[in-house]
Amino acid sequence: MLAKDVNKVIKALNVLIHRGIQDSVTLVVDKCTQLNTSPEEPDFIASLVLNFTPRLLQTLRDLFPDTKFSVTGIFCHQKPIVNIDESKNPELGDLLFVYIHTDARGVMRYNSLLFQAKKSRNVNTRVSASDQHQLKLYAEWPEFTYLRAGRLNGQKRNVLPKTIHDGAQYLLIDDDPETGLAGYEDTFPMGCATPAELLCLNADLATELVDFLKFKAGRAFEALPNQTEDDWTKMIWEMLEILKDKASRRKNIGISNFPRITTQEADGLCFTKSDRNLASFFQELQKDLWINGDGGNHERYFEREEQNDGAPSLILIESNERREG
């Protein structure tokens, strides 16, 4: 989609995405109230991945009827850790958005947005002394070594530039739908903040995702990681490779033994074929999960504590302007 196409429906798009996000937060809070538990960051990420993705697909299909869409969500609680030579090792991130768009000519563009989640009932929140290692990663991008990342363990990545960029942000989450950021006009339950000692909201998540679809927010990456020197591109594809084999469970909100992916796609979806086509990449996994003889037993697709191949949770959006025939 071109920015001009998004701008034609931007008000409706923003409102519908906002409502989907707000409902996903309310579901967590209501469920935790029923179970007498306190909501945590992974609960909200799980709800976005499992409950927000079908709403997002329906919104995109309704507002852009001439474009085909697929939306895939994968919840992964076991996150990769990286070594940046600090006293503590930061997480690479909690949630990764990836957007792949194929225009009418078959040209593909790739966008990414990595979030570190943090609960907050204030529009401004200070990064604690115990979380300075996480801030350093997102603010300075020192060379890092993968830990708890399966086959990637020990490999080094050197992301440039060595400064803050739009591809990695903090996601502030209000855990009370009645107060703070959520529940009132012109407020929101999830907001984006640029990495800094004092995290100050610069946009709500709905607005950021609208800009993400316009390639105005996030960080672009390349199609072929083996043919680039860009370590951001390599890192994004490496996380996707890990995620295709992942599953998880979230007992705090009463979710266990659920399929590790939720794929929502338009009827007759037909993407341009390529070696790196993510539509077929995840559709094959879903086919294996539901069709090829598991007899309803999906245990081997779930994350286990001893696994050592963490990745951020994923929401993958694909759009295709090419028409059949």
XYZ file of C-alpha atoms in Angstrom:
325
model
C 0.000 0.000 0.000
C 1.183 3.469 -0.796
C 1.055 6.176 1.852
C -1.636 7.966 -0.156
C -3.847 4.857 0.001
C -3.472 4.685 3.785
C -4.143 8.411 4.129
C -7.517 8.045 2.407
C -8.810 5.904 5.279
C -6.426 6.944 8.030
C -9.043 8.052 10.559
C -11.030 4.822 10.346
C -7.842 2.736 10.296
C -6.522 4.408 13.428
C -9.819 4.063 15.304
C -10.273 0.380 14.452
C -6.685 -0.567 15.317
C -6.982 1.392 18.572
C -10.167 -0.481 19.517
C -8.544 -3.822 18.768
C -5.573 -2.980 20.980
C -7.790 -1.689 23.765
C -9.941 -4.822 23.687
C -6.846 -7.036 23.862
C -5.768 -5.213 27.040
C -9.239 -5.472 28.577
C -9.289 -9.229 27.921
C -6.069 -9.635 29.918
C -7.259 -7.516 32.824
C -10.629 -9.285 32.978
C -9.030 -12.732 32.812
C -6.509 -11.935 35.521
C -9.314 -10.599 37.712
C -11.162 -13.900 37.296
C -8.031 -15.892 38.139
C -6.928 -13.541 40.933
C -3.558 -12.932 39.292
C -1.691 -9.749 38.437
C -1.226 -9.039 34.716
C 2.358 -9.019 33.480
C 3.968 -7.774 30.284
C 3.947 -11.224 28.602
C 0.195 -11.495 29.190
C -0.436 -8.353 27.166
C 1.920 -9.487 24.419
C 0.167 -12.865 24.264
C -3.216 -11.159 23.948
C -1.981 -8.934 21.127
C -0.605 -11.923 19.249
C -3.613 -14.193 19.780
C -6.560 -11.782 19.961
C -5.546 -8.640 18.100
C -4.317 -10.327 14.904
C -7.755 -11.433 13.573
C -9.150 -7.965 14.310
C -6.264 -6.398 12.434
C -6.805 -8.617 9.417
C -10.522 -7.799 9.273
C -9.758 -4.098 9.510
C -7.263 -4.260 6.646
C -9.599 -6.301 4.469
C -12.511 -3.923 5.061
C -10.567 -0.745 4.382
C -8.408 -1.979 1.481
C -10.655 -4.313 -0.544
C -8.366 -4.278 -3.592
C -5.390 -5.641 -1.646
C -4.902 -9.158 -0.309
C -3.686 -9.605 3.250
C -2.336 -12.231 5.610
C -1.661 -11.684 9.317
C 0.263 -14.220 11.405
C 0.918 -14.086 15.140
C 3.380 -16.186 17.131
C 3.665 -15.853 20.891
C 7.084 -16.698 22.326
C 7.772 -16.058 25.997
C 11.350 -17.336 25.874
C 13.209 -14.273 24.609
C 16.776 -14.184 23.280
C 19.423 -12.625 25.481
C 22.457 -10.806 24.113
C 25.834 -10.098 25.689
C 26.939 -6.448 25.431
C 29.712 -6.708 28.061
C 27.596 -5.228 30.851
C 26.939 -6.715 34.297
C 23.550 -7.923 33.031
C 22.553 -9.268 29.621
C 19.603 -7.468 27.989
C 16.727 -9.063 26.105
C 16.708 -8.467 22.380
C 13.008 -7.593 22.584
C 9.503 -8.716 23.542
C 7.523 -8.162 20.339
C 8.521 -7.886 16.687
C 6.256 -6.461 14.004
C 7.189 -7.315 10.427
C 5.431 -5.925 7.358
C 6.032 -7.257 3.854
C 4.306 -5.501 0.969
C 4.225 -6.589 -2.665
C 3.088 -3.887 -5.062
C 1.265 -4.348 -8.376
C 4.584 -4.739 -10.212
C 5.756 -7.502 -7.873
C 8.273 -5.299 -6.033
C 8.565 -6.289 -2.361
C 9.340 -3.979 0.560
C 10.170 -5.053 4.117
C 9.637 -3.168 7.365
C 10.355 -4.073 11.010
C 9.589 -2.704 14.465
C 11.024 -4.261 17.638
C 9.556 -3.461 21.063
C 10.676 -3.895 24.648
C 7.507 -3.982 26.779
C 7.178 -2.169 30.098
C 4.101 -1.703 32.294
C 3.311 1.907 33.156
C 0.285 3.919 34.270
C 2.037 7.182 33.448
C 2.781 8.843 30.123
C 6.345 9.328 31.381
C 8.318 6.673 33.209
C 11.972 6.516 34.214
C 14.186 3.565 33.336
C 15.351 2.057 36.614
C 18.964 1.471 37.515
C 18.419 -2.276 37.151
C 17.299 -1.838 33.519
C 20.135 0.342 32.254
C 21.583 -2.576 30.281
C 18.379 -2.771 28.238
C 18.443 0.955 27.600
C 22.066 0.792 26.459
C 21.215 -1.832 23.855
C 18.420 0.236 22.306
C 20.156 3.607 22.652
C 23.724 2.731 21.643
C 23.576 -0.645 19.855
C 26.954 -1.957 20.986
C 28.195 -5.066 19.220
C 26.429 -8.023 20.815
C 26.733 -11.787 21.031
C 23.652 -14.017 20.948
C 22.820 -15.986 24.093
C 19.814 -18.292 24.572
C 19.199 -18.206 20.829
C 19.741 -21.803 19.771
C 22.101 -22.242 16.828
C 22.861 -18.494 16.921
C 24.543 -18.712 20.323
C 28.021 -17.212 20.184
C 27.478 -15.353 16.915
C 28.150 -11.615 16.914
C 26.100 -8.836 15.331
C 27.111 -5.219 14.866
C 24.017 -3.130 14.154
C 24.594 0.318 12.674
C 24.163 3.204 13.339
C 25.276 3.221 16.967
C 22.372 5.329 18.082
C 18.620 5.395 18.645
C 16.536 4.504 15.601
C 12.854 3.929 14.822
C 13.273 0.161 14.509
C 13.625 -0.409 18.276
C 11.397 1.278 20.837
C 9.812 0.805 24.240
C 6.168 -0.254 24.421
C 4.523 1.194 27.526
C 1.436 -0.734 28.637
C -1.255 0.473 31.009
C -2.535 -2.486 33.014
C -5.686 -0.747 34.281
C -8.395 -0.110 31.658
C -10.212 2.296 33.989
C -7.409 4.742 34.761
C -4.139 6.103 33.438
C -3.594 5.812 29.711
C -6.658 3.708 28.869
C -10.402 4.068 29.113
C -10.881 7.759 28.362
C -11.242 9.817 25.224
C -7.909 10.579 23.549
C -6.077 8.084 25.766
C -4.776 4.643 24.934
C -3.593 1.461 26.678
C -0.349 1.019 24.727
C 2.083 3.711 23.682
C 5.504 3.950 22.060
C 8.495 5.678 23.615
C 11.923 6.502 22.218
C 14.716 4.895 24.290
C 15.861 7.411 26.930
C 16.446 7.696 30.666
C 12.965 9.213 30.906
C 10.617 7.321 28.592
C 8.127 9.812 27.165
C 5.275 8.626 24.978
C 5.594 9.975 21.456
C 2.671 8.060 19.902
C 0.024 5.531 20.789
C 0.575 2.070 19.342
C -2.324 2.410 16.890
C -0.845 5.561 15.338
C 2.584 3.956 15.194
C 1.209 0.907 13.386
C -0.575 3.109 10.854
C 2.730 4.854 10.165
C 4.405 1.445 10.070
C 2.117 0.394 7.217
C 3.123 3.601 5.420
C 6.832 2.830 5.975
C 6.953 6.087 7.921
C 7.728 4.284 11.192
C 9.921 1.266 11.859
C 13.134 0.281 10.113
C 13.321 -1.180 6.636
C 15.292 -4.363 6.097
C 16.504 -6.254 3.067
C 15.181 -9.376 1.365
C 18.398 -11.420 1.234
C 20.354 -11.591 4.503
C 23.091 -13.681 2.918
C 23.821 -10.935 0.413
C 24.084 -7.937 2.716
C 26.430 -6.415 5.265
C 23.498 -4.955 7.187
C 23.347 -6.746 10.543
C 19.860 -5.398 11.307
C 18.596 -7.313 8.263
C 20.445 -10.431 9.398
C 19.030 -10.107 12.918
C 15.415 -9.800 11.738
C 15.670 -12.854 9.466
C 17.411 -14.821 12.219
C 14.533 -14.125 14.598
C 12.048 -15.226 11.934
C 13.955 -18.454 11.382
C 13.739 -19.256 15.095
C 10.087 -18.285 15.321
C 8.941 -20.724 12.682
C 9.658 -23.544 15.147
C 8.312 -21.884 18.266
C 5.293 -22.265 20.475
C 4.466 -21.182 23.968
C 1.907 -21.146 26.759
C 0.812 -18.420 29.145
C -0.649 -19.897 32.340
C -0.991 -16.554 34.140
C -4.066 -15.742 32.027
C -5.305 -19.308 31.835
C -3.829 -20.125 28.420
C -1.992 -23.407 28.032
C -1.427 -25.888 25.230
C -2.546 -23.460 22.546
C -1.269 -23.560 18.946
C 1.869 -21.487 18.679
C 0.609 -19.604 15.626
C -2.577 -17.848 14.643
C -2.669 -17.293 10.912
C -5.441 -15.141 9.505
C -5.569 -14.814 5.732
C -7.822 -13.597 2.985
C -9.638 -16.091 0.762
C -7.621 -17.106 -2.271
C -4.460 -15.451 -1.005
C -1.711 -15.761 -3.587
C 1.630 -14.112 -2.912
C 4.531 -13.706 -5.284
C 6.778 -16.733 -4.960
C 10.328 -16.165 -3.798
C 12.977 -17.999 -1.808
C 12.183 -15.779 1.152
C 8.397 -15.660 0.853
C 7.020 -15.587 4.392
C 3.467 -16.362 3.364
C 4.389 -19.873 2.237
C 6.959 -19.988 5.046
C 4.278 -19.858 7.744
C 1.430 -21.430 5.790
C 3.481 -24.617 5.454
C 3.969 -24.640 9.210
C 0.272 -24.214 9.815
C -0.537 -27.016 7.359
C 1.896 -29.278 9.178
C 0.362 -28.354 12.523
C -3.294 -28.905 11.637
C -3.389 -31.375 8.748
C -0.480 -33.775 8.751
C -1.560 -36.388 11.253
C -0.968 -34.980 14.744
C -4.393 -36.206 15.839
C -4.928 -33.027 17.841
C -1.782 -33.536 19.896
C 0.280 -30.383 19.420
C 2.590 -30.870 22.393
C 5.730 -30.982 20.264
C 4.981 -27.454 19.049
C 5.009 -25.931 22.513
C 7.846 -24.158 24.204
C 9.499 -26.069 27.003
C 11.532 -24.566 29.805
C 14.703 -26.359 28.724
C 14.580 -24.943 25.198
C 17.378 -22.547 24.435
C 16.161 -20.815 21.297
C 14.336 -17.676 22.353
C 12.885 -15.068 20.014
C 10.534 -12.101 20.360
C 6.867 -12.717 19.795
C 5.829 -11.872 16.251
C 3.005 -10.157 14.401
C 3.631 -10.550 10.677
C 1.544 -8.523 8.227
C 1.687 -9.230 4.501
C -0.089 -7.353 1.741
C -0.198 -7.994 -1.977
C -1.564 -5.635 -4.624
C -1.096 -8.116 -7.441
C -4.321 -9.473 -8.841
C -4.814 -12.902 -10.348
C -5.126 -13.209 -14.134
